[in-house]
Short mmCIF file of C-alpha atoms in Angstrom, two decimals:
data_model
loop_
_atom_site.label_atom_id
_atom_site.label_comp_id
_atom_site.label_asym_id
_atom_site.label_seq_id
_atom_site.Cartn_x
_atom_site.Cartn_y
_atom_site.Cartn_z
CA UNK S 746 87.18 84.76 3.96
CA UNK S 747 88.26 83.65 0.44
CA UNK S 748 86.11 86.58 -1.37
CA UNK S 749 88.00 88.97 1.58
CA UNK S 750 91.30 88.07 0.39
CA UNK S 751 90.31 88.34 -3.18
CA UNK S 752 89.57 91.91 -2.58
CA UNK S 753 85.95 91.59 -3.42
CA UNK S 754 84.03 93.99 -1.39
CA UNK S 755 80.22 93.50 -0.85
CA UNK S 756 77.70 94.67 1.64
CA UNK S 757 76.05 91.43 1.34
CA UNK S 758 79.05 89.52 2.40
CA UNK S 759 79.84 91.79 5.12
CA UNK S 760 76.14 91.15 6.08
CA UNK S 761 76.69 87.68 6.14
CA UNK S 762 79.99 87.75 8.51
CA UNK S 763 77.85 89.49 10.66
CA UNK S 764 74.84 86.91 10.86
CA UNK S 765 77.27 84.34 11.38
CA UNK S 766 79.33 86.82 14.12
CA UNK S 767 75.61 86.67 15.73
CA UNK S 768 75.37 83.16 15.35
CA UNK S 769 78.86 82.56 17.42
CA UNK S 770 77.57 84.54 20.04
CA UNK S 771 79.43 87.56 19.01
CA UNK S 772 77.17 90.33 19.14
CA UNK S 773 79.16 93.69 19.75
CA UNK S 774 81.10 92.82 16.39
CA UNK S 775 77.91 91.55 14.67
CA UNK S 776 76.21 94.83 15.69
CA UNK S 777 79.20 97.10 14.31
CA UNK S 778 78.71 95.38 10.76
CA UNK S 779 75.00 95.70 11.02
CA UNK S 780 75.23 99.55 12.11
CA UNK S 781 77.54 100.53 9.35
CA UNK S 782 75.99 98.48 6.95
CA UNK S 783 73.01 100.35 7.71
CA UNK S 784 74.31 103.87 6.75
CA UNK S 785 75.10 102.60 3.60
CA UNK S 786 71.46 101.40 2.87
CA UNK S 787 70.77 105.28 4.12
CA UNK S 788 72.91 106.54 1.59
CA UNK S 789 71.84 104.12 -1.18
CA UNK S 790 75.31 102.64 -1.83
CA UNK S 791 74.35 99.27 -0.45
CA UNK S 792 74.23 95.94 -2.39
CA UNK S 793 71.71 94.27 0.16
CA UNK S 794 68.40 93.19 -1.38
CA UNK S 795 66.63 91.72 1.14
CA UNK S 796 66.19 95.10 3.37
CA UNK S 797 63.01 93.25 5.17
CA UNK S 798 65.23 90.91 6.33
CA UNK S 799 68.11 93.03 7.32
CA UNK S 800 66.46 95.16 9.38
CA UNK S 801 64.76 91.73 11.21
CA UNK S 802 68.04 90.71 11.48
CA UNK S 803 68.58 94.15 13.36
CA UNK S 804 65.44 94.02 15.30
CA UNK S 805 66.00 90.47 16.58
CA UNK S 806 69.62 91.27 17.65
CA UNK S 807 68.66 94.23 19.75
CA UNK S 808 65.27 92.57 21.10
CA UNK S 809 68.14 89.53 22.66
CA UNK S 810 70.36 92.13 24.41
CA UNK S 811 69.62 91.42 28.21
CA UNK S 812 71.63 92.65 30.92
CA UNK S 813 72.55 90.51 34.27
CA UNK S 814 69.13 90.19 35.76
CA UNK S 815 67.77 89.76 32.60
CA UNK S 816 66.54 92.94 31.68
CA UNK S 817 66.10 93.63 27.67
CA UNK S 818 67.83 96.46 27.70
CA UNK S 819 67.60 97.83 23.67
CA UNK S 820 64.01 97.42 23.00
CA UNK S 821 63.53 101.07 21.71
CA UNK S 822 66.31 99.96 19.15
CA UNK S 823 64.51 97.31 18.50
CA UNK S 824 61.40 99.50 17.49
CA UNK S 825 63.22 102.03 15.61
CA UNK S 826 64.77 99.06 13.09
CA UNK S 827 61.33 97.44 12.67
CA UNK S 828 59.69 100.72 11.58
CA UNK S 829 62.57 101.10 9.45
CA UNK S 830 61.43 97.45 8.26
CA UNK S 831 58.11 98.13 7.51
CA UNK S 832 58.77 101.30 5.37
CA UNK S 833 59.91 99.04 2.74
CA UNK S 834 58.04 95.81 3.67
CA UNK S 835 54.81 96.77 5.19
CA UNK S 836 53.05 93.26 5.35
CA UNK S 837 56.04 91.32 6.48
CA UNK S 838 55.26 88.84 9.24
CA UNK S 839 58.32 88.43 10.42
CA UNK S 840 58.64 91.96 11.64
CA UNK S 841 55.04 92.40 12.97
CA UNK S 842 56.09 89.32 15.16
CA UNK S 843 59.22 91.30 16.09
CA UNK S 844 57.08 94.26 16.69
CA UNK S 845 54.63 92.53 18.85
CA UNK S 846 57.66 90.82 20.96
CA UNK S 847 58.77 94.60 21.51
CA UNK S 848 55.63 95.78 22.45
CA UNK S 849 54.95 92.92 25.24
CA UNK S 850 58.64 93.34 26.44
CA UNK S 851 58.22 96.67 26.74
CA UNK S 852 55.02 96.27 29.13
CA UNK S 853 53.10 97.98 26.00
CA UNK S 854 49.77 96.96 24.99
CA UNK S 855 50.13 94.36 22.16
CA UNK S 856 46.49 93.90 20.96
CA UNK S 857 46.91 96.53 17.92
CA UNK S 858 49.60 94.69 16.39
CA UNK S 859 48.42 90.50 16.77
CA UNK S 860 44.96 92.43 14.89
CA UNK S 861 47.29 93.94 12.42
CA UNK S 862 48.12 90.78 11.67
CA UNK S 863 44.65 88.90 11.76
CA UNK S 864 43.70 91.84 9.14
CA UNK S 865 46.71 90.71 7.02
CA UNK S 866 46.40 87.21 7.46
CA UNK S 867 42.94 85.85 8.02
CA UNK S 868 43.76 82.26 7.51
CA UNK S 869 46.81 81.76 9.43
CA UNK S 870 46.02 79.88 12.25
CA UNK S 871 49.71 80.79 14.00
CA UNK S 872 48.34 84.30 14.44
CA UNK S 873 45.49 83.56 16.17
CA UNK S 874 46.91 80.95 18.26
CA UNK S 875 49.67 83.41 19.32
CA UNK S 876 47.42 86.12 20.37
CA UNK S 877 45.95 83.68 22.31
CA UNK S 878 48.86 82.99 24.23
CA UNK S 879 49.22 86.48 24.72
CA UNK S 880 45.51 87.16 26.19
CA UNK S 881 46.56 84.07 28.65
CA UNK S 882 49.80 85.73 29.88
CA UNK S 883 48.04 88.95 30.49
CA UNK S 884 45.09 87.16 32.44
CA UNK S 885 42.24 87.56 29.76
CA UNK S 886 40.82 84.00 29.84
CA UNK S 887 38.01 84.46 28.18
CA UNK S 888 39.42 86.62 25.17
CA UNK S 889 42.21 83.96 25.00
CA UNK S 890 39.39 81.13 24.74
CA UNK S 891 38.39 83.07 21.43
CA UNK S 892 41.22 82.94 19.81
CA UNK S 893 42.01 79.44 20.43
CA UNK S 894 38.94 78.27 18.99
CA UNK S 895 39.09 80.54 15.70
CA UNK S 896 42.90 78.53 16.04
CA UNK S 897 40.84 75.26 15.78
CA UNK S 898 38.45 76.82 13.11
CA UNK S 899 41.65 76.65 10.75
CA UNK S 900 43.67 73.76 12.07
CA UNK S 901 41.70 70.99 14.22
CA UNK S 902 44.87 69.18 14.61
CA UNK S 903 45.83 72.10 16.51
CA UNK S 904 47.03 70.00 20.43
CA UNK S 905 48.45 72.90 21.54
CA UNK S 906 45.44 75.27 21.37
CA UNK S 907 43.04 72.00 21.91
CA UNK S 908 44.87 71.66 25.27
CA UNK S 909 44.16 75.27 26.28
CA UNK S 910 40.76 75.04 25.99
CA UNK S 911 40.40 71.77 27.98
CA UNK S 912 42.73 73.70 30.71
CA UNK S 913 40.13 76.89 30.52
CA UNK S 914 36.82 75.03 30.72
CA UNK S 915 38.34 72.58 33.79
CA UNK S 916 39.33 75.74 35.61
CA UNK S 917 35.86 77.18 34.91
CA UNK S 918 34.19 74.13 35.98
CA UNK S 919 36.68 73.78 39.16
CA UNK S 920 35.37 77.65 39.61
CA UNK S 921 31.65 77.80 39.06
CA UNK S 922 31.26 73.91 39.17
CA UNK S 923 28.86 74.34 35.80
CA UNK S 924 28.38 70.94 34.11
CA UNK S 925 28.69 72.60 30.99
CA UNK S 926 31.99 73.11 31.59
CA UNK S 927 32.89 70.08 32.74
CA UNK S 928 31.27 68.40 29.15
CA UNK S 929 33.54 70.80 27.19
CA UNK S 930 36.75 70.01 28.88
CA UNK S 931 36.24 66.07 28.61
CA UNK S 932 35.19 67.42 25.20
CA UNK S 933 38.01 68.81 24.70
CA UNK S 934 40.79 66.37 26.57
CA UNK S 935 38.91 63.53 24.62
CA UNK S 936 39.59 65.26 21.20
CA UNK S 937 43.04 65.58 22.92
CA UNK S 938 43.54 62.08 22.90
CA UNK S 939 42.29 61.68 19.10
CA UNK S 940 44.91 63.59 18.16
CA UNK S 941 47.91 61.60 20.73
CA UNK S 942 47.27 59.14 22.45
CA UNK S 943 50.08 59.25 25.42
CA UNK S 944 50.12 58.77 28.78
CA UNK S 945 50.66 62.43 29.57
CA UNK S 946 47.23 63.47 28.30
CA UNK S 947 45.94 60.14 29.77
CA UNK S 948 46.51 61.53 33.05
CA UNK S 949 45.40 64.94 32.15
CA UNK S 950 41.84 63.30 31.34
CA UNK S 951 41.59 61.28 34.24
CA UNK S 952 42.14 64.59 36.88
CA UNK S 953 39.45 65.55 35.17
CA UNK S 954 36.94 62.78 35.34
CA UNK S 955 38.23 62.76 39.22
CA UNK S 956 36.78 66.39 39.31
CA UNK S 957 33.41 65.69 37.53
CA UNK S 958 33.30 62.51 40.23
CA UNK S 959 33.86 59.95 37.12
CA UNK S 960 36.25 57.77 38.86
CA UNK S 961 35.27 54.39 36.97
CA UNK S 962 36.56 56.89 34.06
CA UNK S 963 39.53 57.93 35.43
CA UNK S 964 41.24 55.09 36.36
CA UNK S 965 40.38 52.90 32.90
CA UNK S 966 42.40 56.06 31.61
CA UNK S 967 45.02 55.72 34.49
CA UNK S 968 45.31 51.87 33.88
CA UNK S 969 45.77 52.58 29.78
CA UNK S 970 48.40 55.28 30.77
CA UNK S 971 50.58 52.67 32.75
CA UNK S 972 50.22 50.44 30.05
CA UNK S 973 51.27 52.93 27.42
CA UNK S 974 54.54 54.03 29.48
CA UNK S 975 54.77 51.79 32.33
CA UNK S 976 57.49 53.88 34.14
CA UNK S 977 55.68 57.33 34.47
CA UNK S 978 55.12 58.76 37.91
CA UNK S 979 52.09 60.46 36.62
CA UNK S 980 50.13 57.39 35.87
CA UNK S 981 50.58 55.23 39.05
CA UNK S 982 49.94 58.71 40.74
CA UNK S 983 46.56 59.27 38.82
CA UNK S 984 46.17 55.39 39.49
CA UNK S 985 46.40 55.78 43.50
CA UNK S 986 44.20 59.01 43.77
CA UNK S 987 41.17 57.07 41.96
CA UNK S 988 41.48 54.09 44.60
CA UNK S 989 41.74 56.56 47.11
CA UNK S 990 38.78 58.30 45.96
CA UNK S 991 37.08 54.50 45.94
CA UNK S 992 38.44 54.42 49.98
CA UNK S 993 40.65 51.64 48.21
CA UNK S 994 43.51 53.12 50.49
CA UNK S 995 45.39 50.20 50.63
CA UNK S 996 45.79 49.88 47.01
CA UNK S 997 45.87 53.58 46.72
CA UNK S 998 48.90 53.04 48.91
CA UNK S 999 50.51 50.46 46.40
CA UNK S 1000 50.16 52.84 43.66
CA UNK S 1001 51.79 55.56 45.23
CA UNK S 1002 54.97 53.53 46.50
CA UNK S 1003 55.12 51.96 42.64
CA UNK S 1004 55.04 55.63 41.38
CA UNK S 1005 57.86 56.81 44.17
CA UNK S 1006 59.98 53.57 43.04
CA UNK S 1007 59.32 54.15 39.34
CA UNK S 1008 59.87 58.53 39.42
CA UNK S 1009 63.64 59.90 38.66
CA UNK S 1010 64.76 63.43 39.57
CA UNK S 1011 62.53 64.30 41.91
CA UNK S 1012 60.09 65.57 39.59
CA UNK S 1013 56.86 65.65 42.16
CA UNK S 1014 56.28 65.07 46.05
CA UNK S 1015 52.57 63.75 45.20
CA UNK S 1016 52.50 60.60 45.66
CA UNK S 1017 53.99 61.04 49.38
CA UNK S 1018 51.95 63.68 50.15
CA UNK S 1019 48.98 61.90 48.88
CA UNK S 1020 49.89 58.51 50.87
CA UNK S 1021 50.15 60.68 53.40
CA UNK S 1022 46.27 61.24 53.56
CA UNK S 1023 45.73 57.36 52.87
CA UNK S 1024 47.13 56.42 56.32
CA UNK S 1025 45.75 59.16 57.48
CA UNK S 1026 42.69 57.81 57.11
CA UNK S 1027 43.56 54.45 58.32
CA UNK S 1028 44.51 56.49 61.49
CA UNK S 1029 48.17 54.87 61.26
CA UNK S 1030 49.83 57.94 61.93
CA UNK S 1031 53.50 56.73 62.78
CA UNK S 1032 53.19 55.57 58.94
CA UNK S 1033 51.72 58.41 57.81
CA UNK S 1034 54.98 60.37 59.91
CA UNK S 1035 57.13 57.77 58.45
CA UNK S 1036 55.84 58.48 55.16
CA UNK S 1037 56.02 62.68 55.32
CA UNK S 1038 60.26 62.13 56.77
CA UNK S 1039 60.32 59.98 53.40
CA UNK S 1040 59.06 63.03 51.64
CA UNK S 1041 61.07 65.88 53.46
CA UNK S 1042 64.39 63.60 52.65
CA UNK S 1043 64.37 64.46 48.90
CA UNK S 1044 61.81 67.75 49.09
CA UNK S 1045 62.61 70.54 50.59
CA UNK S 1046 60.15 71.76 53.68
CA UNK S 1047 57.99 74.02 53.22
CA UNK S 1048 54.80 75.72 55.57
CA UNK S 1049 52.27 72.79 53.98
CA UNK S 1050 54.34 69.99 55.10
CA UNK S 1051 54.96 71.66 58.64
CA UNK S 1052 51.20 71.74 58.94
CA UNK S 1053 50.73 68.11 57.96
CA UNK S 1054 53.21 67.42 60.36
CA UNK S 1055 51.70 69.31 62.99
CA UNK S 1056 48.37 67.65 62.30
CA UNK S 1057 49.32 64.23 62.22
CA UNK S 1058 51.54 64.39 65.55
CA UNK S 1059 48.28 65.94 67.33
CA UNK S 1060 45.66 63.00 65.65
CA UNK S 1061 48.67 60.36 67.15
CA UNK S 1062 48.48 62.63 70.66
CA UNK S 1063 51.91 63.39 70.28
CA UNK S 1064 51.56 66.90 71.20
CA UNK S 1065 55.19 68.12 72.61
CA UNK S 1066 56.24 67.55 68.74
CA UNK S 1067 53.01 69.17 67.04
CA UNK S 1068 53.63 71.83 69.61
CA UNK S 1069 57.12 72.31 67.91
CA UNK S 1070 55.70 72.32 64.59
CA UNK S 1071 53.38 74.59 65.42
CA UNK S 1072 55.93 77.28 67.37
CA UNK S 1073 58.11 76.86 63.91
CA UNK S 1074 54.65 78.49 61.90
CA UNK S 1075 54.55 80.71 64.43
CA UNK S 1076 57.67 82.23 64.14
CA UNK S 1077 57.50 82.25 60.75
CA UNK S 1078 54.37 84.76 60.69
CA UNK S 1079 55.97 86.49 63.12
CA UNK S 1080 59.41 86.81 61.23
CA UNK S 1081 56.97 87.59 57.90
CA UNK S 1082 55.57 90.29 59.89
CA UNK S 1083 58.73 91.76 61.38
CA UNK S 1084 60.16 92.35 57.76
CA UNK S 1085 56.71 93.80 56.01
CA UNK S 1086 56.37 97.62 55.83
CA UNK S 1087 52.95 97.54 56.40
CA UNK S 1088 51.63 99.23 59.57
CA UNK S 1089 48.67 97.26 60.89
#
């Protein structure tokens, strides 16, 4: 403002009203700067330096522009500036990443640009860990697996990419039930806890021992996550499903009502659902009703519960109320089946 009412005209400060425009959330101005400044770069009567950075600037602005559902609407924008970019600034990271974002937005193939980058720069971990992430969101698994451990190859600190892998090989395992999995997930969720120790990854660890049938496992690592954060759903949770797995169900049961009188906002209906099944098993099925009404109070219903519901009222021979539960499924195929287009 002050170099404005001194008269001093400069693209640069012009290009920094318009970053700041941005910054307030005032795009349409901010892109009318940008846009003019940009014809004076054309016509070589600009003062900006830092074109690799302008035209990011550019790139990034047009890569946020979403309309009301969401849509990115100036992606192609977006292209066009970071090909301007990378005339003058071939090698510049921050525009491949721009680049890449455009391609994935765009439903376009991405692989050609994360390898650009690998090509570019062999040691930075960041690269390969993103193009991991990208092989996951486009259902590659075992591509994605690659990357993450040429991500651990250059940073073994890396949790992020450590995590991943445990995630992969558990699914595998849960998949093909191959022991070899299962080692390189504990492998993997044990290096985990090397890195942090917190009850979140605690309870990650002992799912997994639950799965390979290491339940003296899983609950010393449930026990050390309740010490660690005494208040976490998670923990009592993990806590109840190794008693149950022991048959333990009345201390399974304990577990579960400390983790319903411990969790805030509703975060997860486990630990009814899952008492559910204890008193199932005790065949005290008005508690185990009692218990699923607890549930459906602060959840909202959906086609499992009416099936638990249905089942329980037919074990307690209650069958004029499983009948009901069962005539609401039914007319909810029915109504399913009424609004496909399909023509069986």
């Amino acid at each position: 403002d002050r170099a404005e009412k001194a008269g001093v005209e400069s693209d640069m400060l012009e290009y920094i009203r318009a970053r700041l425009l941005e910054r307030e959330g005032n795009t349409e101005e901010a892109e009318k700067i940008y846009l003019e400044l940009d014809k004076h770069i054309d016509e070589g009567v600009s003062d900006i330096e830092e074109l690799n950075d302008f035209y990011g600037d550019i790139a990034q602005l047009y890569i946020s522009e979403q309309d009301e559902n969401g849509n990115r609407t100036k992606l192609e924008e977006a292209r066009e500036y970071v090909k301007k970019g990378r005339k003058v600034a071939p090698k510049y990271k921050r525009l491949l990443w721009i680049q890449s974002d455009v391609d994935e937005f765009s439903d376009n193939p991405a692989d050609d640009t994360y390898k650009e980058m690998m090509e570019i720069f062999p040691d930075d971990f960041t690269v390969y860990y993103e193009y991991g992430e990208y092989l996951r969101r486009t259902d590659r698994v075992n591509e994605a697996r690659k990357m993450y451990e040429k991500t651990l190859w250059l940073n073994p600190e890396h949790k992020v990419a450590n995590n991943r892998l445990m995630n992969i090989y558990q699914q595998r395992y849960n998949n093909l039930e191959n022991r070899e999995d299962y080692d390189k997930a504990v492998e993997y969720a044990t290096r985990q806890l090397e890195l942090v120790d917190d009850e979140y990854y605690r309870v990650e660890r002992l799912l997994l021992y639950l799965d390979g049938y290491e339940v003296d496992k899983a609950e010393e690592d449930a026990l050390r996550s309740i010490e660690i954060k005494p208040d976490n759903v998670y923990s009592h949770n993990g806590l109840g499903l190794c008693l149950l797995r022991r048959g333990d169900y009345r201390g399974a049961i304990r577990a579960f009502e400390k983790a319903i009188e411990v969790m805030q906002d509703d975060v997860t209906s486990a630990p009814f659902t899952n008492m559910v099944k204890c008193y199932e098993a005790l065949r005290e099925y008005d508690k185990a009703i009692e218990t699923m009404n607890r549930c459906l109070e602060r959840f909202n219903e959906n086609l499992n519960y009416k099936y638990v519901m249905a089942r329980l009222y037919t074990k307690k021979g209650d069958y004029q109320n499983a009948a009901k539960k069962y005539i609401e499924l039914r007319d909810h195929y029915i109504g399913q089946y009424k609004n496909t287009k399909n023509k069986w």
